[in-house]
mmCIF file of C-alpha atoms in Angstrom:
data_model
loop_
_atom_site.group_PDB
_atom_site.id
_atom_site.type_symbol
_atom_site.label_atom_id
_atom_site.label_comp_id
_atom_site.label_asym_id
_atom_site.label_seq_id
_atom_site.Cartn_x
_atom_site.Cartn_y
_atom_site.Cartn_z
ATOM 1 C CA MET A 1 -49.041 -6.226 5.942
ATOM 2 C CA ILE A 2 -45.516 -7.243 6.963
ATOM 3 C CA ARG A 3 -44.927 -6.913 10.653
ATOM 4 C CA PRO A 4 -42.119 -4.492 11.689
ATOM 5 C CA ALA A 5 -39.809 -7.237 13.042
ATOM 6 C CA ARG A 6 -40.173 -9.305 9.864
ATOM 7 C CA ALA A 7 -39.614 -6.214 7.744
ATOM 8 C CA ILE A 8 -36.347 -5.498 9.557
ATOM 9 C CA VAL A 9 -35.167 -9.089 9.112
ATOM 10 C CA ILE A 10 -36.002 -9.036 5.403
ATOM 11 C CA ALA A 11 -34.252 -5.687 4.962
ATOM 12 C CA VAL A 12 -31.100 -7.045 6.620
ATOM 13 C CA LEU A 13 -31.222 -10.193 4.481
ATOM 14 C CA VAL A 14 -31.624 -8.113 1.326
ATOM 15 C CA LEU A 15 -28.533 -6.069 2.195
ATOM 16 C CA LEU A 16 -26.518 -9.201 2.977
ATOM 17 C CA VAL A 17 -27.565 -10.942 -0.237
ATOM 18 C CA VAL A 18 -26.843 -7.851 -2.342
ATOM 19 C CA PHE A 19 -23.400 -7.429 -0.779
ATOM 20 C CA ALA A 20 -22.536 -11.130 -1.039
ATOM 21 C CA SER A 21 -23.780 -11.287 -4.637
ATOM 22 C CA ALA A 22 -21.756 -8.253 -5.677
ATOM 23 C CA TRP A 23 -18.607 -9.509 -3.949
ATOM 24 C CA SER A 24 -18.984 -13.033 -5.340
ATOM 25 C CA SER A 25 -19.648 -11.798 -8.875
ATOM 26 C CA LEU A 26 -16.530 -9.617 -8.816
ATOM 27 C CA ALA A 27 -14.466 -12.425 -7.277
ATOM 28 C CA LEU A 28 -15.575 -14.779 -10.056
ATOM 29 C CA TRP A 29 -14.912 -12.133 -12.687
ATOM 30 C CA TYR A 30 -11.385 -11.387 -11.510
ATOM 31 C CA ARG A 31 -10.139 -14.737 -10.280
ATOM 32 C CA LEU A 32 -12.050 -17.678 -11.786
ATOM 33 C CA PRO A 33 -9.494 -19.638 -13.872
ATOM 34 C CA LEU A 34 -11.490 -19.518 -17.113
ATOM 35 C CA PRO A 35 -11.275 -17.541 -20.362
ATOM 36 C CA GLU A 36 -12.813 -14.061 -20.204
ATOM 37 C CA VAL A 37 -16.164 -15.173 -21.605
ATOM 38 C CA GLY A 38 -16.409 -17.881 -18.941
ATOM 39 C CA ARG A 39 -15.563 -15.466 -16.133
ATOM 40 C CA GLN A 40 -18.054 -12.951 -17.461
ATOM 41 C CA ALA A 41 -20.822 -15.504 -17.748
ATOM 42 C CA SER A 42 -20.164 -16.867 -14.241
ATOM 43 C CA ALA A 43 -20.214 -13.393 -12.723
ATOM 44 C CA ILE A 44 -23.468 -12.482 -14.484
ATOM 45 C CA LEU A 45 -25.164 -15.750 -13.543
ATOM 46 C CA PHE A 46 -24.250 -15.363 -9.863
ATOM 47 C CA GLY A 47 -25.512 -11.777 -9.938
ATOM 48 C CA LEU A 48 -28.814 -12.893 -11.461
ATOM 49 C CA PHE A 49 -29.064 -15.656 -8.880
ATOM 50 C CA GLY A 50 -28.624 -13.082 -6.132
ATOM 51 C CA ALA A 51 -31.297 -10.863 -7.681
ATOM 52 C CA ALA A 52 -33.715 -13.816 -7.809
ATOM 53 C CA VAL A 53 -33.054 -14.537 -4.134
ATOM 54 C CA VAL A 54 -33.795 -10.908 -3.240
ATOM 55 C CA VAL A 55 -37.149 -11.195 -5.012
ATOM 56 C CA ALA A 56 -37.851 -14.500 -3.250
ATOM 57 C CA LEU A 57 -37.280 -12.874 0.145
ATOM 58 C CA PHE A 58 -40.620 -11.113 -0.282
ATOM 59 C CA GLY A 59 -42.493 -14.342 -1.051
ATOM 60 C CA ARG A 60 -43.379 -17.562 0.706
ATOM 61 C CA ARG A 61 -40.222 -19.413 -0.393
ATOM 62 C CA ARG A 62 -37.793 -17.071 1.307
ATOM 63 C CA PHE A 63 -36.393 -19.735 3.658
ATOM 64 C CA ARG A 64 -35.592 -22.072 0.786
ATOM 65 C CA ALA A 65 -34.043 -19.205 -1.193
ATOM 66 C CA VAL A 66 -31.821 -18.171 1.737
ATOM 67 C CA LEU A 67 -30.592 -21.748 2.191
ATOM 68 C CA ALA A 68 -29.771 -22.088 -1.514
ATOM 69 C CA PHE A 69 -27.939 -18.766 -1.595
ATOM 70 C CA GLY A 70 -26.061 -19.555 1.599
ATOM 71 C CA ALA A 71 -24.854 -22.874 0.168
ATOM 72 C CA ALA A 72 -23.710 -21.189 -3.048
ATOM 73 C CA PHE A 73 -21.916 -18.436 -1.150
ATOM 74 C CA VAL A 74 -20.119 -20.969 1.065
ATOM 75 C CA LEU A 75 -18.896 -22.749 -2.069
ATOM 76 C CA VAL A 76 -17.524 -19.451 -3.363
ATOM 77 C CA LEU A 77 -15.770 -18.832 -0.037
ATOM 78 C CA VAL A 78 -14.249 -22.313 -0.014
ATOM 79 C CA TRP A 79 -12.931 -21.810 -3.554
ATOM 80 C CA TRP A 80 -11.682 -18.329 -2.560
ATOM 81 C CA SER A 81 -9.708 -19.729 0.365
ATOM 82 C CA THR A 82 -7.737 -21.965 -1.990
ATOM 83 C CA ILE A 83 -6.311 -19.066 -4.024
ATOM 84 C CA GLU A 84 -2.681 -18.423 -3.075
ATOM 85 C CA PRO A 85 -0.350 -15.695 -4.359
ATOM 86 C CA GLN A 86 2.190 -16.910 -6.874
ATOM 87 C CA ALA A 87 5.764 -16.907 -5.657
ATOM 88 C CA ASN A 88 7.332 -16.674 -9.112
ATOM 89 C CA GLY A 89 6.201 -14.834 -12.197
ATOM 90 C CA ALA A 90 7.245 -12.662 -15.109
ATOM 91 C CA TRP A 91 7.264 -9.598 -12.863
ATOM 92 C CA ALA A 92 7.726 -6.033 -14.062
ATOM 93 C CA PRO A 93 11.446 -5.198 -13.675
ATOM 94 C CA ASP A 94 10.959 -2.532 -10.982
ATOM 95 C CA VAL A 95 9.152 -4.982 -8.658
ATOM 96 C CA ALA A 96 10.972 -8.158 -9.706
ATOM 97 C CA ARG A 97 12.929 -8.614 -6.483
ATOM 98 C CA GLN A 98 11.917 -8.661 -2.831
ATOM 99 C CA VAL A 99 14.405 -7.076 -0.433
ATOM 100 C CA THR A 100 15.668 -9.168 2.494
ATOM 101 C CA GLY A 101 17.858 -8.241 5.440
ATOM 102 C CA GLU A 102 20.130 -9.673 8.111
ATOM 103 C CA PHE A 103 21.187 -8.140 11.425
ATOM 104 C CA ASP A 104 24.525 -8.528 13.147
ATOM 105 C CA GLY A 105 23.977 -6.430 16.232
ATOM 106 C CA ASP A 106 23.325 -2.908 14.906
ATOM 107 C CA LEU A 107 24.716 -3.727 11.474
ATOM 108 C CA LEU A 108 21.985 -4.299 8.899
ATOM 109 C CA THR A 109 22.852 -5.898 5.563
ATOM 110 C CA LEU A 110 20.189 -5.683 2.870
ATOM 111 C CA THR A 111 20.095 -7.748 -0.302
ATOM 112 C CA ASN A 112 18.263 -6.445 -3.403
ATOM 113 C CA VAL A 113 18.204 -2.729 -2.626
ATOM 114 C CA ARG A 114 16.837 -1.075 -5.771
ATOM 115 C CA ASP A 115 19.006 1.583 -7.408
ATOM 116 C CA PHE A 116 17.587 2.026 -10.913
ATOM 117 C CA GLU A 117 18.826 4.792 -13.170
ATOM 118 C CA TRP A 118 15.722 6.319 -14.746
ATOM 119 C CA ARG A 119 15.806 8.243 -18.022
ATOM 120 C CA SER A 120 12.021 8.230 -18.439
ATOM 121 C CA ALA A 121 9.116 6.360 -16.876
ATOM 122 C CA THR A 122 9.827 3.420 -19.195
ATOM 123 C CA ASP A 123 13.533 3.772 -20.003
ATOM 124 C CA PHE A 124 15.928 2.762 -17.242
ATOM 125 C CA THR A 125 19.049 0.855 -16.282
ATOM 126 C CA GLU A 126 18.206 -1.939 -13.865
ATOM 127 C CA ARG A 127 20.439 -2.215 -10.828
ATOM 128 C CA TRP A 128 19.963 -4.213 -7.607
ATOM 129 C CA THR A 129 22.568 -3.860 -4.874
ATOM 130 C CA LYS A 130 23.681 -5.256 -1.525
ATOM 131 C CA ARG A 131 24.249 -2.629 1.167
ATOM 132 C CA SER A 132 25.016 -2.340 4.855
ATOM 133 C CA TYR A 133 23.747 0.223 7.344
ATOM 134 C CA ASP A 134 24.759 0.941 10.937
ATOM 135 C CA LEU A 135 21.551 1.406 12.918
ATOM 136 C CA SER A 136 23.431 3.235 15.653
ATOM 137 C CA LYS A 137 23.837 6.025 13.080
ATOM 138 C CA LEU A 138 20.138 6.132 12.160
ATOM 139 C CA LYS A 139 18.752 9.561 13.062
ATOM 140 C CA THR A 140 15.547 10.444 11.190
ATOM 141 C CA VAL A 141 12.388 9.182 9.521
ATOM 142 C CA ASP A 142 10.662 11.112 6.739
ATOM 143 C CA MET A 143 7.271 10.477 5.150
ATOM 144 C CA PHE A 144 6.840 11.001 1.409
ATOM 145 C CA MET A 145 3.348 11.417 -0.024
ATOM 146 C CA SER A 146 3.134 10.830 -3.775
ATOM 147 C CA TYR A 147 -0.255 12.028 -5.060
ATOM 148 C CA TRP A 148 -1.103 10.209 -8.284
ATOM 149 C CA SER A 149 -4.895 10.659 -8.434
ATOM 150 C CA GLY A 150 -6.012 13.949 -6.915
ATOM 151 C CA PRO A 151 -5.693 15.150 -3.305
ATOM 152 C CA THR A 152 -7.414 12.231 -1.564
ATOM 153 C CA ILE A 153 -5.227 9.246 -2.488
ATOM 154 C CA ALA A 154 -1.446 9.000 -2.326
ATOM 155 C CA HIS A 155 1.309 6.445 -2.263
ATOM 156 C CA VAL A 156 3.210 6.561 1.034
ATOM 157 C CA ILE A 157 6.964 5.991 1.245
ATOM 158 C CA MET A 158 8.996 6.076 4.460
ATOM 159 C CA SER A 159 12.664 7.041 4.330
ATOM 160 C CA PHE A 160 15.303 6.569 7.016
ATOM 161 C CA GLY A 161 18.179 9.050 7.318
ATOM 162 C CA PHE A 162 21.660 8.209 8.622
ATOM 163 C CA ASP A 163 24.261 10.634 9.956
ATOM 164 C CA ASP A 164 26.555 9.889 7.001
ATOM 165 C CA GLY A 165 24.042 11.563 4.668
ATOM 166 C CA ARG A 166 22.560 8.373 3.243
ATOM 167 C CA TYR A 167 18.807 7.793 3.039
ATOM 168 C CA LEU A 168 17.048 4.448 2.680
ATOM 169 C CA ALA A 169 13.487 4.562 1.315
ATOM 170 C CA TRP A 170 10.886 1.808 1.770
ATOM 171 C CA SER A 171 7.950 1.417 -0.580
ATOM 172 C CA ILE A 172 5.128 -1.125 -0.261
ATOM 173 C CA GLU A 173 3.758 -1.820 -3.725
ATOM 174 C CA VAL A 174 1.772 -4.078 -6.030
ATOM 175 C CA ARG A 175 3.936 -6.765 -7.601
ATOM 176 C CA ARG A 176 2.743 -6.364 -11.180
ATOM 177 C CA LEU A 177 3.392 -8.790 -13.974
ATOM 178 C CA SER A 178 5.419 -7.402 -16.853
ATOM 179 C CA GLY A 179 3.073 -5.224 -18.902
ATOM 180 C CA GLY A 180 0.482 -5.248 -16.120
ATOM 181 C CA THR A 181 -1.216 -2.194 -14.634
ATOM 182 C CA PHE A 182 -2.382 -1.121 -11.196
ATOM 183 C CA SER A 183 -6.130 -1.470 -10.575
ATOM 184 C CA PRO A 184 -7.441 -0.570 -7.090
ATOM 185 C CA LEU A 185 -10.662 -2.515 -7.765
ATOM 186 C CA ALA A 186 -8.971 -5.636 -9.116
ATOM 187 C CA ASP A 187 -6.502 -5.596 -6.227
ATOM 188 C CA LEU A 188 -9.381 -6.029 -3.790
ATOM 189 C CA PHE A 189 -9.750 -9.534 -5.243
ATOM 190 C CA LYS A 190 -6.383 -11.276 -4.887
ATOM 191 C CA ASN A 191 -5.201 -9.878 -8.181
ATOM 192 C CA SER A 192 -1.555 -9.161 -7.362
ATOM 193 C CA PRO A 193 1.018 -10.105 -4.727
ATOM 194 C CA LEU A 194 2.548 -7.583 -2.342
ATOM 195 C CA VAL A 195 6.178 -6.521 -2.578
ATOM 196 C CA ILE A 196 8.278 -4.488 -0.144
ATOM 197 C CA LEU A 197 11.042 -2.470 -1.773
ATOM 198 C CA ALA A 198 14.059 -0.808 -0.228
ATOM 199 C CA ALA A 199 15.574 1.743 -2.582
ATOM 200 C CA ASP A 200 17.608 4.880 -3.100
ATOM 201 C CA GLU A 201 15.516 8.035 -2.957
ATOM 202 C CA ARG A 202 16.889 9.025 -6.372
ATOM 203 C CA ASP A 203 15.203 5.887 -7.680
ATOM 204 C CA VAL A 204 11.873 5.425 -5.920
ATOM 205 C CA ILE A 205 11.194 9.139 -5.244
ATOM 206 C CA GLY A 206 12.829 10.579 -8.366
ATOM 207 C CA LEU A 207 10.840 8.244 -10.617
ATOM 208 C CA ARG A 208 7.600 9.691 -9.267
ATOM 209 C CA SER A 209 8.603 13.348 -9.107
ATOM 210 C CA ASN A 210 10.641 13.659 -12.295
ATOM 211 C CA PHE A 211 9.097 11.164 -14.714
ATOM 212 C CA ARG A 212 5.606 10.118 -13.610
ATOM 213 C CA GLY A 213 4.571 13.704 -12.900
ATOM 214 C CA GLU A 214 3.163 12.896 -9.464
ATOM 215 C CA ASP A 215 2.875 15.571 -6.775
ATOM 216 C CA VAL A 216 5.480 14.309 -4.312
ATOM 217 C CA GLN A 217 5.590 15.890 -0.861
ATOM 218 C CA ILE A 218 7.975 15.312 2.045
ATOM 219 C CA TYR A 219 7.158 15.566 5.753
ATOM 220 C CA ARG A 220 9.884 15.201 8.345
ATOM 221 C CA LEU A 221 8.657 13.217 11.332
ATOM 222 C CA ARG A 222 9.284 13.806 15.018
ATOM 223 C CA ALA A 223 10.631 10.304 15.612
ATOM 224 C CA SER A 224 13.429 9.565 18.041
ATOM 225 C CA PRO A 225 16.407 7.533 16.778
ATOM 226 C CA ALA A 226 15.251 4.671 19.001
ATOM 227 C CA ALA A 227 11.756 4.722 17.463
ATOM 228 C CA ALA A 228 13.283 4.963 13.975
ATOM 229 C CA ARG A 229 15.394 1.873 14.654
ATOM 230 C CA LEU A 230 12.384 -0.101 15.872
ATOM 231 C CA LEU A 231 10.378 0.861 12.785
ATOM 232 C CA LEU A 232 13.229 -0.044 10.430
ATOM 233 C CA ARG A 233 13.583 -3.426 12.129
ATOM 234 C CA GLU A 234 9.863 -4.017 11.527
ATOM 235 C CA TYR A 235 10.292 -3.223 7.827
ATOM 236 C CA VAL A 236 13.087 -5.776 7.604
ATOM 237 C CA SER A 237 11.069 -8.358 9.556
ATOM 238 C CA ASP A 238 8.050 -7.931 7.272
ATOM 239 C CA ALA A 239 10.242 -8.022 4.159
ATOM 240 C CA ASN A 240 11.863 -11.281 5.257
ATOM 241 C CA ALA A 241 8.480 -12.810 6.090
ATOM 242 C CA LEU A 242 7.114 -11.770 2.693
ATOM 243 C CA ALA A 243 10.117 -13.297 0.923
ATOM 244 C CA ALA A 244 9.403 -16.583 2.691
ATOM 245 C CA THR A 245 5.605 -16.515 2.319
ATOM 246 C CA PRO A 246 4.065 -14.376 -0.447
ATOM 247 C CA ALA A 247 0.934 -12.385 0.399
ATOM 248 C CA PHE A 248 -1.658 -10.528 -1.644
ATOM 249 C CA TYR A 249 -1.824 -6.770 -1.965
ATOM 250 C CA ASN A 250 -5.264 -5.433 -1.025
ATOM 251 C CA SER A 251 -6.338 -1.878 -1.827
ATOM 252 C CA LEU A 252 -8.100 -1.553 1.549
ATOM 253 C CA THR A 253 -6.554 -3.952 4.035
ATOM 254 C CA THR A 254 -2.935 -4.566 2.965
ATOM 255 C CA ASN A 255 -1.489 -1.565 1.193
ATOM 256 C CA CYS A 256 1.197 1.092 1.576
ATOM 257 C CA THR A 257 -0.678 2.812 4.432
ATOM 258 C CA THR A 258 -2.151 -0.082 6.405
ATOM 259 C CA THR A 259 1.156 -1.949 6.467
ATOM 260 C CA ILE A 260 3.026 1.107 7.765
ATOM 261 C CA VAL A 261 0.378 1.613 10.461
ATOM 262 C CA LYS A 262 0.775 -2.004 11.533
ATOM 263 C CA MET A 263 4.536 -1.621 11.723
ATOM 264 C CA MET A 264 4.306 1.575 13.764
ATOM 265 C CA ARG A 265 1.978 -0.108 16.244
ATOM 266 C CA VAL A 266 4.318 -3.074 16.597
ATOM 267 C CA ALA A 267 7.171 -0.613 17.121
ATOM 268 C CA GLY A 268 5.235 0.853 20.050
ATOM 269 C CA ASP A 269 3.683 3.983 18.544
ATOM 270 C CA ALA A 270 0.034 4.780 19.258
ATOM 271 C CA VAL A 271 -1.857 5.039 15.950
ATOM 272 C CA PRO A 272 -5.565 5.520 16.714
ATOM 273 C CA MET A 273 -8.007 4.578 13.980
ATOM 274 C CA ASP A 274 -9.038 7.520 11.846
ATOM 275 C CA TRP A 275 -10.759 7.957 8.465
ATOM 276 C CA ARG A 276 -7.558 9.615 7.190
ATOM 277 C CA LEU A 277 -5.778 6.276 7.420
ATOM 278 C CA VAL A 278 -8.114 5.092 4.638
ATOM 279 C CA VAL A 279 -8.399 8.314 2.627
ATOM 280 C CA ASN A 280 -4.663 8.570 2.978
ATOM 281 C CA GLY A 281 -4.164 11.795 1.063
ATOM 282 C CA TYR A 282 -4.918 13.488 4.380
ATOM 283 C CA LEU A 283 -2.218 11.658 6.334
ATOM 284 C CA PRO A 284 -0.206 14.894 6.815
ATOM 285 C CA GLU A 285 -3.187 16.419 8.672
ATOM 286 C CA TYR A 286 -3.491 13.256 10.751
ATOM 287 C CA ALA A 287 0.240 13.264 11.545
ATOM 288 C CA TYR A 288 0.097 16.948 12.474
ATOM 289 C CA ASP A 289 -2.866 16.381 14.809
ATOM 290 C CA ARG A 290 -0.943 13.495 16.411
ATOM 291 C CA ARG A 291 2.084 15.833 16.834
ATOM 292 C CA ALA A 292 4.187 13.551 14.641
ATOM 293 C CA LEU A 293 5.242 16.594 12.577
ATOM 294 C CA ASP A 294 6.853 19.868 13.606
ATOM 295 C CA THR A 295 3.928 21.700 15.237
ATOM 296 C CA SER A 296 5.985 24.838 15.908
ATOM 297 C CA VAL A 297 4.924 26.015 12.439
ATOM 298 C CA PRO A 298 1.431 25.975 10.900
ATOM 299 C CA LEU A 299 0.468 22.947 8.836
ATOM 300 C CA SER A 300 -0.114 25.255 5.871
ATOM 301 C CA GLN A 301 3.571 26.190 5.987
ATOM 302 C CA LEU A 302 4.602 22.527 6.113
ATOM 303 C CA ARG A 303 2.302 21.793 3.173
ATOM 304 C CA SER A 304 3.709 24.672 1.144
ATOM 305 C CA ALA A 305 7.319 23.620 1.680
ATOM 306 C CA ALA A 306 6.607 19.906 1.238
ATOM 307 C CA HIS A 307 6.274 19.950 -2.579
ATOM 308 C CA ILE A 308 9.574 18.713 -4.016
ATOM 309 C CA ALA A 309 8.867 18.829 -7.782
ATOM 310 C CA ALA A 310 10.757 22.039 -8.565
ATOM 311 C CA ARG A 311 13.763 21.094 -6.434
ATOM 312 C CA ALA A 312 13.792 17.534 -7.818
ATOM 313 C CA HIS A 313 13.722 18.714 -11.449
ATOM 314 C CA ASP A 314 16.397 21.333 -10.799
ATOM 315 C CA ASP A 315 18.620 18.681 -9.230
ATOM 316 C CA GLY A 316 18.055 16.190 -12.047
ATOM 317 C CA LEU A 317 18.635 13.073 -9.916
ATOM 318 C CA SER A 318 22.202 13.976 -8.978
ATOM 319 C CA PRO A 319 24.170 12.227 -6.204
ATOM 320 C CA ILE A 320 22.925 14.928 -3.779
ATOM 321 C CA PHE A 321 19.255 14.447 -4.712
ATOM 322 C CA SER A 322 18.220 13.639 -1.136
ATOM 323 C CA GLN A 323 19.803 16.788 0.233
ATOM 324 C CA ALA A 324 18.447 18.976 -2.586
ATOM 325 C CA ILE A 325 14.802 17.983 -2.116
ATOM 326 C CA ARG A 326 14.977 18.794 1.613
ATOM 327 C CA VAL A 327 16.135 22.384 1.181
ATOM 328 C CA GLY A 328 13.676 24.710 2.889
ATOM 329 C CA VAL A 329 11.640 21.888 4.438
ATOM 330 C CA PRO A 330 10.897 22.583 8.128
ATOM 331 C CA SER A 331 12.485 19.908 10.271
ATOM 332 C CA PRO A 332 11.994 18.849 13.866
ATOM 333 C CA ARG A 333 14.958 19.534 16.120
ATOM 334 C CA GLY A 334 17.878 17.270 15.284
ATOM 335 C CA ALA A 335 16.701 16.202 11.804
ATOM 336 C CA LEU A 336 19.411 15.892 9.147
#
């Protein structure tokens, strides 16, 4: 009969081996530089090796099995550490360029601001622009939630409003190859680089609301102009760093939500850990609880007014798109 202490140790080892085997098999499947049959065979063989080690943990050769598995796993980790994101590629047109920015006092000049003219989700006129913004005229920050797969998961876009009526939206996305698709599982395994986009709302918001059929919602944040300026500076800093050193997108650790949270913390905002930062479809509830939204009205009222689809379709991506989608949306005092 196995003694309790030994049973606990074996149980822990089983869990570790199962996890490491599953992770290694998927890593080999997605990233090993071999034809598909080679990747498939490598993933299956490592999985079978892990299963054999689990069986061996209940026999007399467990120590030898653990050493062999540990050595194999270290080799996988060493190989994994050598994989770097590609700096150049045949990127999809909408993520082909990384925005960069320069500051001259309060004057921000951005290069490669996206301003595509969309006629459908696949038909568009490509346009990248150079624009300047006076941060002393920055007044508001709004959070867009674009629900593309049910109520639990959304793409998060932050948009900065200036007192001249202009809005500048920032979207953190997967840098897909031309013809490539988004895969949350594959993007856990160094599948695609990260890209930070600065864009017109008519482009990055209108694409989702008017052509992709996503449920886009807007929430106006209770951010002071000073806090908004700090956050925008962090976006520019991260964009410049990414242009210099490419990084991988990761569905859990480096995505549209986690990167924004990091920026807000650097900008001085308290962002306590919460499960809604992972299941990000519930970010509006989190923001409301943190008093980052207008709490003078019930959250249900904010939710009801947040849906922009009808207003966006009625507007048809006109020059006043940003103003049209905000009609009837409760705003904190002073919001544009």
